[in-house]
């Protein structure tokens, strides 16, 4: 098996290593900050591109009992590999007409509208049993969850949830990565007030509020269940502060070939970079088709045995080009690996150069990488 894996890694243009030990350590760290509150995990979008099945298995082994995905199909794919006593929540709720599949696959919908609540209640009545659900409330993000008008309808008529076992009331923070943003406190107060009203009818109703960054806002934001995602995978949770999270991913691309170019020669599409002196250029088998964003053209970097080298020219569909003029030529053989994401060039640093966020870097990592899990 090891020989087969090494052969596959050699055939691939790039190697993506996912350190499940670091993932586990990040989970333990976040759970430690939460105290008595439970630490769930957002494993949507294939665990942010790292592989929902191996990532979820590692988190469950570490004690996680609450997994969050976005879509029903994600939940169905994951359920076959996860014990039934681990809850899988579908944050988009049920597609119209597919409510019964939640029962079949043992998944819990997050109900975001009165229409979704009505469809779930109808199924509960047909089955003559209480069906579990989470109800999401919009506290200012204006994305998903009951609007203020829908919430008022619910507060005035609790019968609309007859037959629904409301496990959690949930909301989502919009600006938690910026600890000084006043919207954090505004949303917190709104959520606390709503919970107080709901608990008059649902005594002991549990609540879920914090994402990764919300965990770092303090205990008032923790409630009963947190839903970290990006921090688990090594993305810094607080803007402007050193990250306490372990790096989980390492991305290495392979050198296809190198060439000497004279002063004045251009590199790549549209001639966006031109050599100011004779230079050595290495072509690496990673491009925007692999999720290496085109916005990294002429501003990205790579590392070769710790030496930083600049990315020159535009990112192509399948390749990037590096100026390796000052690198030991013995390190530049065909098939040699160069570090694109590593401790010297973290996901957050790559994102900053690309003008985006670490979330997009991770979720863009394409299927052509040979993925290698370390545990």
Coordinates of C-alpha atoms in Angstrom, one line a residue:
X1 CA 0.0 0.0 0.0
X2 CA 2.8 2.4 0.9
X3 CA 4.6 1.7 -2.5
X4 CA 1.3 2.3 -4.3
X5 CA 0.8 5.6 -2.5
X6 CA 4.4 6.7 -3.3
X7 CA 3.8 5.8 -7.0
X8 CA 0.6 7.8 -7.1
X9 CA 2.3 10.8 -5.4
X10 CA 5.1 10.6 -8.0
X11 CA 2.6 10.7 -10.8
X12 CA 0.7 13.7 -9.5
X13 CA 1.8 17.2 -10.3
X14 CA 1.6 18.3 -6.7
X15 CA 1.3 16.8 -3.2
X16 CA -1.2 18.0 -0.5
X17 CA -0.3 16.7 2.9
X18 CA -3.0 17.0 5.6
X19 CA -1.7 16.6 9.1
X20 CA -4.5 15.0 11.2
X21 CA -2.4 15.3 14.3
X22 CA -2.4 19.0 14.0
X23 CA -6.2 18.9 13.3
X24 CA -6.7 17.0 16.5
X25 CA -4.5 19.4 18.5
X26 CA -6.5 22.3 17.1
X27 CA -9.8 20.6 18.2
X28 CA -8.5 20.0 21.7
X29 CA -7.3 23.6 21.9
X30 CA -10.7 25.0 20.9
X31 CA -12.6 22.6 23.2
X32 CA -10.3 23.8 26.0
X33 CA -11.3 27.4 25.4
X34 CA -15.0 26.5 25.4
X35 CA -15.0 24.9 28.8
X36 CA -18.4 23.2 29.4
X37 CA -19.8 24.2 26.0
X38 CA -19.5 21.4 23.3
X39 CA -17.1 21.9 20.4
X40 CA -18.7 20.8 17.1
X41 CA -17.0 21.1 13.7
X42 CA -17.9 22.5 10.4
X43 CA -16.9 19.9 7.8
X44 CA -18.9 21.4 4.9
X45 CA -17.3 21.9 1.5
X46 CA -15.4 18.6 1.9
X47 CA -14.0 19.8 5.2
X48 CA -12.8 23.0 3.5
X49 CA -11.2 21.0 0.8
X50 CA -9.2 18.7 3.0
X51 CA -11.5 15.6 2.8
X52 CA -14.7 15.4 4.9
X53 CA -14.4 11.7 5.6
X54 CA -10.9 11.4 7.0
X55 CA -11.2 14.8 8.7
X56 CA -14.5 13.9 10.3
X57 CA -13.2 10.5 11.5
X58 CA -10.3 12.1 13.2
X59 CA -12.5 14.7 14.9
X60 CA -15.0 12.0 16.1
X61 CA -12.1 10.0 17.5
X62 CA -11.1 13.1 19.3
X63 CA -14.6 13.3 20.9
X64 CA -16.5 15.6 18.5
X65 CA -20.2 14.7 18.5
X66 CA -21.6 17.5 16.3
X67 CA -20.7 17.8 12.6
X68 CA -22.1 20.6 10.4
X69 CA -22.4 20.4 6.6
X70 CA -24.2 22.8 4.2
X71 CA -26.1 20.5 1.9
X72 CA -28.1 17.2 2.3
X73 CA -25.9 15.4 -0.2
X74 CA -22.8 16.2 1.9
X75 CA -24.6 14.7 4.9
X76 CA -25.6 11.5 3.1
X77 CA -22.0 11.0 1.8
X78 CA -20.6 11.4 5.3
X79 CA -23.2 9.4 7.2
X80 CA -22.0 6.0 5.9
X81 CA -18.6 6.7 7.6
X82 CA -19.8 8.3 10.9
X83 CA -21.5 6.5 13.8
X84 CA -25.2 7.3 14.3
X85 CA -24.7 8.7 17.7
X86 CA -22.8 11.6 16.1
X87 CA -25.2 14.3 14.9
X88 CA -24.8 15.6 11.4
X89 CA -26.6 19.0 10.9
X90 CA -27.5 20.3 7.4
X91 CA -27.3 24.1 7.6
X92 CA -29.2 24.8 4.4
X93 CA -32.2 22.8 5.7
X94 CA -34.0 20.3 3.5
X95 CA -34.4 20.7 -0.3
X96 CA -38.2 20.9 -1.0
X97 CA -39.6 17.3 -1.1
X98 CA -36.6 15.6 0.4
X99 CA -37.5 15.9 4.1
X100 CA -37.9 12.1 4.5
X101 CA -34.3 11.5 3.5
X102 CA -33.2 13.2 6.7
X103 CA -34.9 10.4 8.7
X104 CA -33.5 7.7 6.4
X105 CA -29.9 8.9 6.8
X106 CA -30.1 10.1 10.4
X107 CA -29.4 13.8 9.8
X108 CA -30.8 16.9 11.4
X109 CA -32.0 19.9 9.4
X110 CA -31.3 23.5 10.4
X111 CA -34.6 25.1 9.6
X112 CA -34.2 28.6 8.2
X113 CA -37.7 29.8 7.3
X114 CA -41.3 29.3 8.1
X115 CA -41.7 27.2 4.9
X116 CA -39.0 24.8 6.1
X117 CA -40.6 24.6 9.5
X118 CA -44.0 23.9 8.0
X119 CA -42.6 21.1 5.8
X120 CA -40.7 19.5 8.7
X121 CA -43.9 19.8 10.9
X122 CA -45.9 18.1 8.2
X123 CA -43.5 15.2 8.1
X124 CA -43.7 14.9 11.8
X125 CA -47.5 14.8 11.7
X126 CA -47.4 12.1 9.0
X127 CA -45.1 10.0 11.0
X128 CA -46.8 10.8 14.3
X129 CA -43.6 11.5 16.1
X130 CA -41.5 14.4 17.2
X131 CA -38.6 15.1 14.7
X132 CA -35.4 16.8 15.8
X133 CA -34.3 20.1 14.2
X134 CA -32.3 23.2 14.8
X135 CA -33.9 26.5 14.1
X136 CA -31.7 29.3 12.9
X137 CA -32.5 33.0 13.7
X138 CA -31.1 35.9 11.8
X139 CA -29.6 38.4 14.2
X140 CA -28.2 40.8 11.7
X141 CA -26.3 38.9 9.0
X142 CA -29.3 38.9 6.6
X143 CA -28.2 35.7 5.0
X144 CA -30.1 32.7 6.5
X145 CA -32.4 32.1 9.4
X146 CA -35.8 33.4 10.4
X147 CA -36.2 37.0 9.6
X148 CA -37.6 39.4 12.2
X149 CA -41.1 39.1 10.7
X150 CA -40.9 35.3 10.7
X151 CA -39.6 35.3 14.2
X152 CA -42.5 37.4 15.4
X153 CA -44.9 35.0 13.8
X154 CA -43.2 32.1 15.7
X155 CA -43.2 34.0 19.0
X156 CA -46.9 34.7 18.6
X157 CA -47.8 31.2 17.7
X158 CA -45.6 28.4 19.0
X159 CA -47.9 25.8 17.6
X160 CA -46.1 26.2 14.3
X161 CA -43.4 24.0 15.8
X162 CA -45.7 21.3 17.1
X163 CA -44.2 17.9 16.4
X164 CA -40.7 19.4 16.2
X165 CA -38.1 18.6 18.8
X166 CA -36.2 21.9 18.7
X167 CA -32.7 20.8 19.8
X168 CA -31.0 24.2 19.4
X169 CA -31.7 27.8 18.5
X170 CA -28.9 29.0 16.3
X171 CA -27.5 32.2 14.9
X172 CA -24.3 33.2 13.1
X173 CA -21.8 36.0 13.7
X174 CA -21.0 38.3 10.8
X175 CA -17.8 40.0 12.1
X176 CA -16.4 37.8 14.8
X177 CA -12.8 37.9 13.4
X178 CA -12.7 41.6 14.3
X179 CA -13.0 41.6 18.0
X180 CA -13.7 45.3 18.2
X181 CA -16.5 45.4 15.7
X182 CA -19.6 46.6 17.6
X183 CA -21.8 44.2 15.6
X184 CA -20.6 41.4 17.7
X185 CA -22.2 42.8 20.9
X186 CA -25.3 43.9 18.9
X187 CA -25.8 40.3 17.7
X188 CA -25.1 38.9 21.1
X189 CA -27.7 41.0 22.8
X190 CA -30.2 40.3 20.1
X191 CA -29.6 36.5 20.5
X192 CA -29.8 36.6 24.2
X193 CA -33.1 38.5 24.2
X194 CA -34.6 36.1 21.7
X195 CA -33.5 33.1 23.7
X196 CA -35.1 34.5 26.8
X197 CA -38.4 34.7 25.0
X198 CA -38.1 31.3 23.5
X199 CA -37.2 29.6 26.7
X200 CA -40.5 30.7 28.2
X201 CA -42.0 28.2 25.9
X202 CA -39.1 25.8 25.5
X203 CA -37.5 25.5 29.0
X204 CA -33.9 24.5 28.8
X205 CA -33.6 25.2 25.1
X206 CA -29.9 25.0 24.0
X207 CA -28.2 27.5 21.8
X208 CA -25.4 27.6 19.2
X209 CA -23.8 30.9 18.3
X210 CA -20.0 30.9 17.9
X211 CA -18.0 30.1 14.8
X212 CA -14.2 29.8 14.9
X213 CA -13.7 33.5 15.7
X214 CA -16.6 33.7 18.0
X215 CA -14.9 31.2 20.4
X216 CA -12.3 33.9 21.0
X217 CA -14.8 36.6 21.9
X218 CA -15.3 35.2 25.4
X219 CA -17.6 33.0 27.3
X220 CA -20.7 35.1 26.7
X221 CA -20.6 33.9 23.1
X222 CA -20.1 30.2 23.8
X223 CA -23.6 29.1 24.9
X224 CA -24.0 25.3 24.6
X225 CA -22.4 24.4 21.2
X226 CA -19.8 26.1 19.0
X227 CA -19.3 25.4 15.3
X228 CA -15.6 26.1 14.5
X229 CA -14.5 25.5 10.9
X230 CA -11.5 27.4 9.5
X231 CA -9.6 27.5 12.8
X232 CA -9.6 23.7 12.9
X233 CA -7.8 23.7 9.6
X234 CA -5.1 26.2 10.6
X235 CA -6.6 29.5 9.6
X236 CA -6.0 32.4 12.0
X237 CA -9.2 33.1 14.0
X238 CA -8.6 36.7 15.1
X239 CA -7.6 39.4 12.6
X240 CA -4.3 41.1 13.4
X241 CA -3.2 38.6 16.0
X242 CA -0.7 35.8 15.9
X243 CA -2.6 32.5 15.3
X244 CA -2.6 29.9 18.1
X245 CA -3.6 27.2 15.6
X246 CA -1.4 24.5 14.2
X247 CA -0.8 24.4 10.5
X248 CA -2.7 21.5 9.1
X249 CA -1.9 21.6 5.4
X250 CA 1.3 21.5 3.3
X251 CA 1.1 22.0 -0.4
X252 CA 4.1 21.1 -2.6
X253 CA 4.3 21.4 -6.4
X254 CA 6.7 19.6 -8.7
X255 CA 9.2 21.2 -10.9
X256 CA 8.6 20.2 -14.5
X257 CA 11.7 21.9 -16.0
X258 CA 14.0 24.9 -15.6
X259 CA 15.4 27.2 -18.2
X260 CA 17.9 30.1 -18.5
X261 CA 16.5 33.4 -20.0
X262 CA 18.4 36.5 -21.0
X263 CA 17.8 40.0 -19.6
X264 CA 14.7 41.5 -21.2
X265 CA 12.9 38.2 -21.8
X266 CA 9.3 38.0 -20.7
X267 CA 7.6 35.1 -18.8
X268 CA 4.1 33.8 -19.2
X269 CA 0.9 35.0 -20.7
X270 CA 0.6 38.7 -21.6
X271 CA 4.3 39.4 -20.8
X272 CA 3.4 40.7 -17.3
X273 CA 7.0 40.0 -16.0
X274 CA 10.3 40.8 -17.7
X275 CA 13.7 39.8 -16.5
X276 CA 15.9 42.7 -15.5
X277 CA 19.0 40.5 -15.7
X278 CA 19.8 36.9 -16.9
X279 CA 17.6 34.6 -14.8
X280 CA 16.7 31.0 -14.2
X281 CA 13.0 30.1 -14.3
X282 CA 11.5 26.9 -12.9
X283 CA 8.0 25.8 -14.2
X284 CA 5.9 24.1 -11.5
X285 CA 2.9 21.8 -12.1
X286 CA 0.3 23.8 -10.3
X287 CA -2.2 26.3 -11.8
X288 CA -5.5 28.0 -11.4
X289 CA -7.2 24.7 -12.4
X290 CA -5.8 23.4 -9.2
X291 CA -7.1 26.3 -7.2
X292 CA -3.9 28.3 -7.1
X293 CA -5.5 31.6 -7.7
X294 CA -4.6 33.8 -10.6
X295 CA -4.5 36.8 -8.3
X296 CA -1.2 35.3 -7.1
X297 CA 0.4 36.3 -10.4
X298 CA 3.6 38.2 -9.9
X299 CA 3.1 38.4 -6.1
X300 CA 3.0 34.8 -4.8
X301 CA 6.0 33.1 -3.4
X302 CA 7.3 29.5 -2.9
X303 CA 10.0 28.0 -0.8
X304 CA 12.8 25.6 -1.8
X305 CA 14.5 24.1 1.2
X306 CA 13.6 27.2 3.2
X307 CA 14.7 29.7 0.5
X308 CA 12.0 32.0 -0.6
X309 CA 11.6 32.4 -4.4
X310 CA 9.2 34.8 -6.2
X311 CA 6.4 33.7 -8.5
X312 CA 6.9 35.6 -11.8
X313 CA 4.5 35.9 -14.7
X314 CA 0.8 35.1 -14.7
X315 CA -0.6 31.9 -13.1
X316 CA -1.6 29.6 -16.0
X317 CA -4.2 26.9 -15.9
X318 CA -1.8 24.1 -15.1
X319 CA 1.5 25.8 -14.2
X320 CA 3.3 28.6 -12.4
X321 CA 6.8 29.9 -12.9
X322 CA 9.3 30.8 -10.3
X323 CA 12.5 32.9 -10.4
X324 CA 15.0 30.4 -9.0
X325 CA 18.2 32.3 -10.0
X326 CA 19.6 32.3 -6.5
X327 CA 18.8 28.6 -5.7
X328 CA 21.3 25.8 -5.6
X329 CA 21.0 24.2 -9.1
X330 CA 21.3 20.7 -7.5
X331 CA 17.8 21.3 -6.0
X332 CA 16.2 22.2 -9.3
X333 CA 15.9 18.7 -10.9
X334 CA 12.8 17.6 -12.7
X335 CA 10.3 16.2 -10.2
X336 CA 11.7 18.2 -7.2
X337 CA 9.1 19.4 -4.8
X338 CA 8.7 23.1 -3.9
X339 CA 6.7 24.3 -0.9
X340 CA 3.7 26.5 -1.8
X341 CA 1.9 26.3 1.6
X342 CA 4.1 25.5 4.5
X343 CA 5.1 27.0 7.9
X344 CA 7.1 29.7 6.1
X345 CA 4.2 30.5 3.9
X346 CA 1.0 29.8 5.7
X347 CA -2.6 29.6 4.4
X348 CA -3.2 33.1 5.8
X349 CA 0.0 34.5 4.2
X350 CA -1.0 33.1 0.8
X351 CA -4.5 34.5 1.2
X352 CA -3.1 38.0 2.0
X353 CA -0.9 38.0 -1.1
X354 CA -3.9 36.8 -3.2
X355 CA -6.2 39.5 -1.7
X356 CA -8.6 37.0 -0.2
X357 CA -9.1 34.9 2.9
X358 CA -7.7 31.6 4.1
X359 CA -11.1 30.0 3.6
X360 CA -11.0 30.5 -0.2
X361 CA -7.5 29.2 -0.4
X362 CA -8.4 26.0 1.3
X363 CA -11.7 25.4 -0.4
X364 CA -10.2 26.1 -3.8
X365 CA -7.5 23.3 -3.6
X366 CA -8.4 21.1 -6.5
X367 CA -8.9 17.4 -7.0
X368 CA -5.6 16.8 -9.0
X369 CA -3.5 17.0 -5.9
X370 CA -2.3 13.7 -4.5
X371 CA -3.7 13.9 -0.9
X372 CA -1.6 12.3 1.8
X373 CA -2.9 12.1 5.4
X374 CA -0.6 12.0 8.4
X375 CA -2.0 10.7 11.7

